[in-house]
Short mmCIF file of C-alpha atoms in Angstrom, two decimals:
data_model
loop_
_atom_site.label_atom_id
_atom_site.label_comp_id
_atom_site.label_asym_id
_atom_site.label_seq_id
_atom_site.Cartn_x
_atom_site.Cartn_y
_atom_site.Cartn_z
CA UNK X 1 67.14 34.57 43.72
CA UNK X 2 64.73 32.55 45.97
CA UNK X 3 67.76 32.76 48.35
CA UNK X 4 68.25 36.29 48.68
CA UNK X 5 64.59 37.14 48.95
CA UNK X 6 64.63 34.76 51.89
CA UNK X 7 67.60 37.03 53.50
CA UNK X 8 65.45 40.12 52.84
CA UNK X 9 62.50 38.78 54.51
CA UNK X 10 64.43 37.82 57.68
CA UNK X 11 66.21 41.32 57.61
CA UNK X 12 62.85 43.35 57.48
CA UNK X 13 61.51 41.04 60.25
CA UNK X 14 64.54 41.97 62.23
CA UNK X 15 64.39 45.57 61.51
CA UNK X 16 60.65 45.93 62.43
CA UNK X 17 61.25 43.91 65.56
CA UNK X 18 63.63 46.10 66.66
CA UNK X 19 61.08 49.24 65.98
CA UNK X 20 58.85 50.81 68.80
CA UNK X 21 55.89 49.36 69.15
CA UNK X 22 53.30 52.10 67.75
CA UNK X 23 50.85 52.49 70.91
CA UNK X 24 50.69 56.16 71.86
CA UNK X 25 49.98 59.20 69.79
CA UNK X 26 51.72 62.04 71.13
CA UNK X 27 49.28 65.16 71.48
CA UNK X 28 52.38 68.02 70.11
CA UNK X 29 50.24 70.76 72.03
CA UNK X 30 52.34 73.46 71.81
CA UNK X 31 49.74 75.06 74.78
CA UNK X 32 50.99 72.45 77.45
CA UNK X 33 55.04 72.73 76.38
CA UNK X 34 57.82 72.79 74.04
CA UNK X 35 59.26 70.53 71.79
CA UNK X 36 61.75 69.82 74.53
CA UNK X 37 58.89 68.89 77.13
CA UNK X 38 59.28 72.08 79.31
CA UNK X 39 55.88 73.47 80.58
CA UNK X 40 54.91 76.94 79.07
CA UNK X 41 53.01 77.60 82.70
CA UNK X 42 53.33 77.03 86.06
CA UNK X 43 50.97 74.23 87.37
CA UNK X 44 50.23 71.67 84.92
CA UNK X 45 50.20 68.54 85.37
CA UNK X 46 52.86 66.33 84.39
CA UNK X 47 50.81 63.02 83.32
CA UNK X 48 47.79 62.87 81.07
CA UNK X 49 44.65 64.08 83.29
CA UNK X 50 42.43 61.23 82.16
CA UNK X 51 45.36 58.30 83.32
CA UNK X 52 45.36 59.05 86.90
CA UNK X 53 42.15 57.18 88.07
CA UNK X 54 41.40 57.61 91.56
CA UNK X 55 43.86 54.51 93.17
CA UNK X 56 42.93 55.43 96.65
CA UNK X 57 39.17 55.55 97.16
CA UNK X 58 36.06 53.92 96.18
CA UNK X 59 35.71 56.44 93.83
CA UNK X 60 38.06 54.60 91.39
CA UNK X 61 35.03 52.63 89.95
CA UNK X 62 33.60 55.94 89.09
CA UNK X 63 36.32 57.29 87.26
CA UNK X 64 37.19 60.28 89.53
CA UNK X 65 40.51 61.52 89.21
CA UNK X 66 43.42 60.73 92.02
CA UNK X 67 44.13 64.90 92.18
CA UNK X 68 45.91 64.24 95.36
CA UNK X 69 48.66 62.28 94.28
CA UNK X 70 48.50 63.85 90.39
CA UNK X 71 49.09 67.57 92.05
CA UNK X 72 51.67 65.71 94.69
CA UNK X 73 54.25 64.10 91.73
CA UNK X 74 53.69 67.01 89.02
CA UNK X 75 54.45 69.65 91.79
CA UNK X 76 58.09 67.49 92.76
CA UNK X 77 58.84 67.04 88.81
CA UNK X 78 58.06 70.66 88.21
CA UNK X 79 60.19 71.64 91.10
CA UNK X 80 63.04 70.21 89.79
CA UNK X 81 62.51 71.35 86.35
CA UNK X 82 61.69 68.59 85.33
CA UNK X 83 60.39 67.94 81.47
CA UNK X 84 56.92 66.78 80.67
CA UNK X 85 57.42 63.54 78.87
CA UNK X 86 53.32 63.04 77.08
CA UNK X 87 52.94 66.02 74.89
CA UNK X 88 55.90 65.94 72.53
CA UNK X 89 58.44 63.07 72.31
CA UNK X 90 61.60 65.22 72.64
CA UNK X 91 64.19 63.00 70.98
CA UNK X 92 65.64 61.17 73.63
CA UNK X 93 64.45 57.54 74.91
CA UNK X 94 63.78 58.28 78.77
CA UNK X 95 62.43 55.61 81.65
CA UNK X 96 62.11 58.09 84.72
CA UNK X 97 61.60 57.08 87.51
CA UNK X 98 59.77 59.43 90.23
CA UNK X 99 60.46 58.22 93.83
CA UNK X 100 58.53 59.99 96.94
CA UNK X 101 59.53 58.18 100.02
CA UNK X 102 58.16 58.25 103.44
CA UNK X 103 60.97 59.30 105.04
CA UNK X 104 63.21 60.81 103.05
CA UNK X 105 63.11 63.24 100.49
CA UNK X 106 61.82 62.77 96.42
CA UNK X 107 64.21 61.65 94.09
CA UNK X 108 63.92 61.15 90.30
CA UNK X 109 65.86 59.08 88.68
CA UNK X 110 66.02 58.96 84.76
CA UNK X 111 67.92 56.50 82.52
CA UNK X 112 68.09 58.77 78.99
CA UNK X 113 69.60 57.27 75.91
CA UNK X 114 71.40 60.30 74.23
CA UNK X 115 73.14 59.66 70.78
CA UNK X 116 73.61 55.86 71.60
CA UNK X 117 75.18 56.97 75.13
CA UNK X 118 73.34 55.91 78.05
CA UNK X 119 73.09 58.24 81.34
CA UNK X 120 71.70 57.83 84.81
CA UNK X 121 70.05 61.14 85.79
CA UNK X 122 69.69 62.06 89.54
CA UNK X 123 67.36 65.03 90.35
CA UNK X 124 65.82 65.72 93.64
CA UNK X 125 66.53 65.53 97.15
CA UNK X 126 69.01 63.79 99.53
CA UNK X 127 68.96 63.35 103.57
CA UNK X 128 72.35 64.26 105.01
CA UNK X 129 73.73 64.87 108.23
CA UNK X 130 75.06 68.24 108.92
CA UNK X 131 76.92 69.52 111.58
CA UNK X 132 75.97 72.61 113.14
CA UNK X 133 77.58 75.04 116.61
CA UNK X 134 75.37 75.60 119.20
CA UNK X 135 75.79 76.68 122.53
CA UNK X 136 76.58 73.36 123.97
CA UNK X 137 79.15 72.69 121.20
CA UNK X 138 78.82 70.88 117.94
CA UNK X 139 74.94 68.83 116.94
CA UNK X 140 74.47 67.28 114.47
CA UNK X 141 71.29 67.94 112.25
CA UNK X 142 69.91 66.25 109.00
CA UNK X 143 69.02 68.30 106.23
CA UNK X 144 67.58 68.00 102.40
CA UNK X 145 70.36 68.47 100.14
CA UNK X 146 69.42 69.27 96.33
CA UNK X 147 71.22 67.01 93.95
CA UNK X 148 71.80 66.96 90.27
CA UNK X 149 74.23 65.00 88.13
CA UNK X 150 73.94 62.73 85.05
CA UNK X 151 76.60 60.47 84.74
CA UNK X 152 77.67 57.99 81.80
CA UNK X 153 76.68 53.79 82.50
CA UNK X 154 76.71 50.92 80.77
CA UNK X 155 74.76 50.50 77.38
CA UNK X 156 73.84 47.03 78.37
CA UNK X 157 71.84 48.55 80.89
CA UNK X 158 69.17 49.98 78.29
CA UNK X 159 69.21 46.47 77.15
CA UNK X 160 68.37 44.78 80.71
CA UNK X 161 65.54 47.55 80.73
CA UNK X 162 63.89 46.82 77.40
CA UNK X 163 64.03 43.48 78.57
CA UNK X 164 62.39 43.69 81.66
CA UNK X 165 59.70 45.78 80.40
CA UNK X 166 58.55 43.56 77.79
CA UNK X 167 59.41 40.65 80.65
CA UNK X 168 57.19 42.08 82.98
CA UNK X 169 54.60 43.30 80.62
CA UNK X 170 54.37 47.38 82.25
CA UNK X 171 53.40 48.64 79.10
CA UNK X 172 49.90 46.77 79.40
CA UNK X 173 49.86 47.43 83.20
CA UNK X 174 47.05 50.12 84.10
CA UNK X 175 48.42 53.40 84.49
CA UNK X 176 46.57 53.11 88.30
CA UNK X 177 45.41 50.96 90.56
CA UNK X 178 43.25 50.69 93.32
CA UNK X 179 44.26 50.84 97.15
CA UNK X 180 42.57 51.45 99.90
CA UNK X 181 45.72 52.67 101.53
CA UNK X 182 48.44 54.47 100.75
CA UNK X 183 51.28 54.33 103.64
CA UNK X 184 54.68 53.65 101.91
CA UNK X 185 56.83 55.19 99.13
CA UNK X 186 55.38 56.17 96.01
CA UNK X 187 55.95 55.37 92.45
CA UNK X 188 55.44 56.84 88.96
CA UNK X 189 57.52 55.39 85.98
CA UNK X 190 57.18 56.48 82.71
CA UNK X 191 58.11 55.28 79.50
CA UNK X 192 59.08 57.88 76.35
CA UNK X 193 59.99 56.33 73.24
CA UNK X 194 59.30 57.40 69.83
CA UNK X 195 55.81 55.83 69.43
CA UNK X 196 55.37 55.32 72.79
CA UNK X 197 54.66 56.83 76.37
CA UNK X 198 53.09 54.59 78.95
CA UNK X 199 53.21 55.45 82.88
CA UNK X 200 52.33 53.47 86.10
CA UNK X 201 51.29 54.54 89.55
CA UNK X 202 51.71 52.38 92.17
CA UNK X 203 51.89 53.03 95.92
CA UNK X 204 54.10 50.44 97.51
CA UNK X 205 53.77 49.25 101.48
CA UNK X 206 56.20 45.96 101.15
CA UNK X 207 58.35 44.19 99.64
CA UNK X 208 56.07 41.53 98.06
CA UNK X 209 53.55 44.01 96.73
CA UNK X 210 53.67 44.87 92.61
CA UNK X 211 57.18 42.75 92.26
CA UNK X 212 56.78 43.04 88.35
CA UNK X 213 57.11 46.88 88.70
CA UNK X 214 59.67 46.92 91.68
CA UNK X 215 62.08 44.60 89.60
CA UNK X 216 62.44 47.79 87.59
CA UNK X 217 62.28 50.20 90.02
CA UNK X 218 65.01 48.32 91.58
CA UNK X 219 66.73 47.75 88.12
CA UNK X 220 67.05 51.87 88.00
CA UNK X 221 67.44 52.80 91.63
CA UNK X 222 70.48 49.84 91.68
CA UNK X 223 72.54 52.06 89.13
CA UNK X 224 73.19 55.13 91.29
CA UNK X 225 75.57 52.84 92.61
CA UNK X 226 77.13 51.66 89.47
#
């Protein structure tokens, strides 16, 4: 009897370890969008108002909202038609990715886990080369080309991300962070679980800067090529 109680024990230990952790209580304001995270109007934001801290001024000590780069992100996300991920958990575990670089155009990238299948979701922009007649013959002539596919990868893939985000701690990282410049590509990554959203903006200008949140980043820009 002792023995079996034991087993029980270690079983609901397992069971709750392997639970979201309860941090985030999503608002289900029907106002903002439906149950599947699409807005009900055009220009809202994409990220809870009060989480985007100004991360570019002085003003950040003061509490004053970073509108620039909140209106910059939720206007590429809505673009794409992209889902709103803090008002309603819709179902399906998500890390997406939102990546506006300098020099080439935004891409979002979402891992999704759908029914115990895990996709890689590309949405966005792409530079190619295109070429184009002209009087002097052929030129050639980069252009933005809109992509969109979801494609099936590894399962093991969710688990190297669960990993690295408990690893590296993002869920306790702050949402923003203060810069006095902003030159190189931008990222938001956000976290939708069951009992938990969590997102971090971080503006990155090298290759040593934030390497807790780039080892992610990395992590999910690494599997468009798996």
């Amino acid at each position: 009897m002792k023995l079996m109680c034991f087993y029980s024990f270690i079983i609901s230990l397992f069971l709750l370890s392997c639970t979201d952790e309860v941090v985030y209580e999503y608002p289900n304001n029907n106002n903002i969008t439906n149950i599947n995270g699409m807005p009900k109007k055009r220009g809202l934001s994409y990220f809870p108002v009060s989480w985007f801290i100004d991360s570019s001024t002085q003003n950040h000590s003061n509490g004053i909202i970073d509108s620039v780069n909140l209106k910059l992100f939720s206007k590429a996300l809505a673009k794409v038609g992209e889902p709103i991920l803090y008002n309603y958990y819709t179902g399906i575990q998500v890390v997406r990715l939102t990546w506006i670089r300098p020099k080439h155009p935004f891409l979002v990238l979402s891992v999704e886990n759908i029914d115990n299948k895990l996709y890689l979701k590309e949405n966005g922009y792409e530079s190619v080369n295109e070429i184009v007649k002209s009087s002097t013959g052929k030129d050639s002539t980069i252009i933005e080309k809109r992509i969109y596919q979801r494609k099936l990868i590894d399962y093991q893939n969710m688990v190297k991300i669960k990993k690295l985000i408990k690893k590296n701690k993002i869920n306790d990282m702050s949402p923003t962070k203060y810069s006095s410049s902003c030159e190189g590509a931008k990222f938001v990554i956000e976290i939708h679980q069951r009992t938990n959203y969590h997102l971090v903006f971080r503006c990155i200008s090298n290759e040593i800067e934030e390497p807790e949140l780039m080892e992610l980043c990395n992590l999910i820009i690494n599997l468009r090529k798996s």
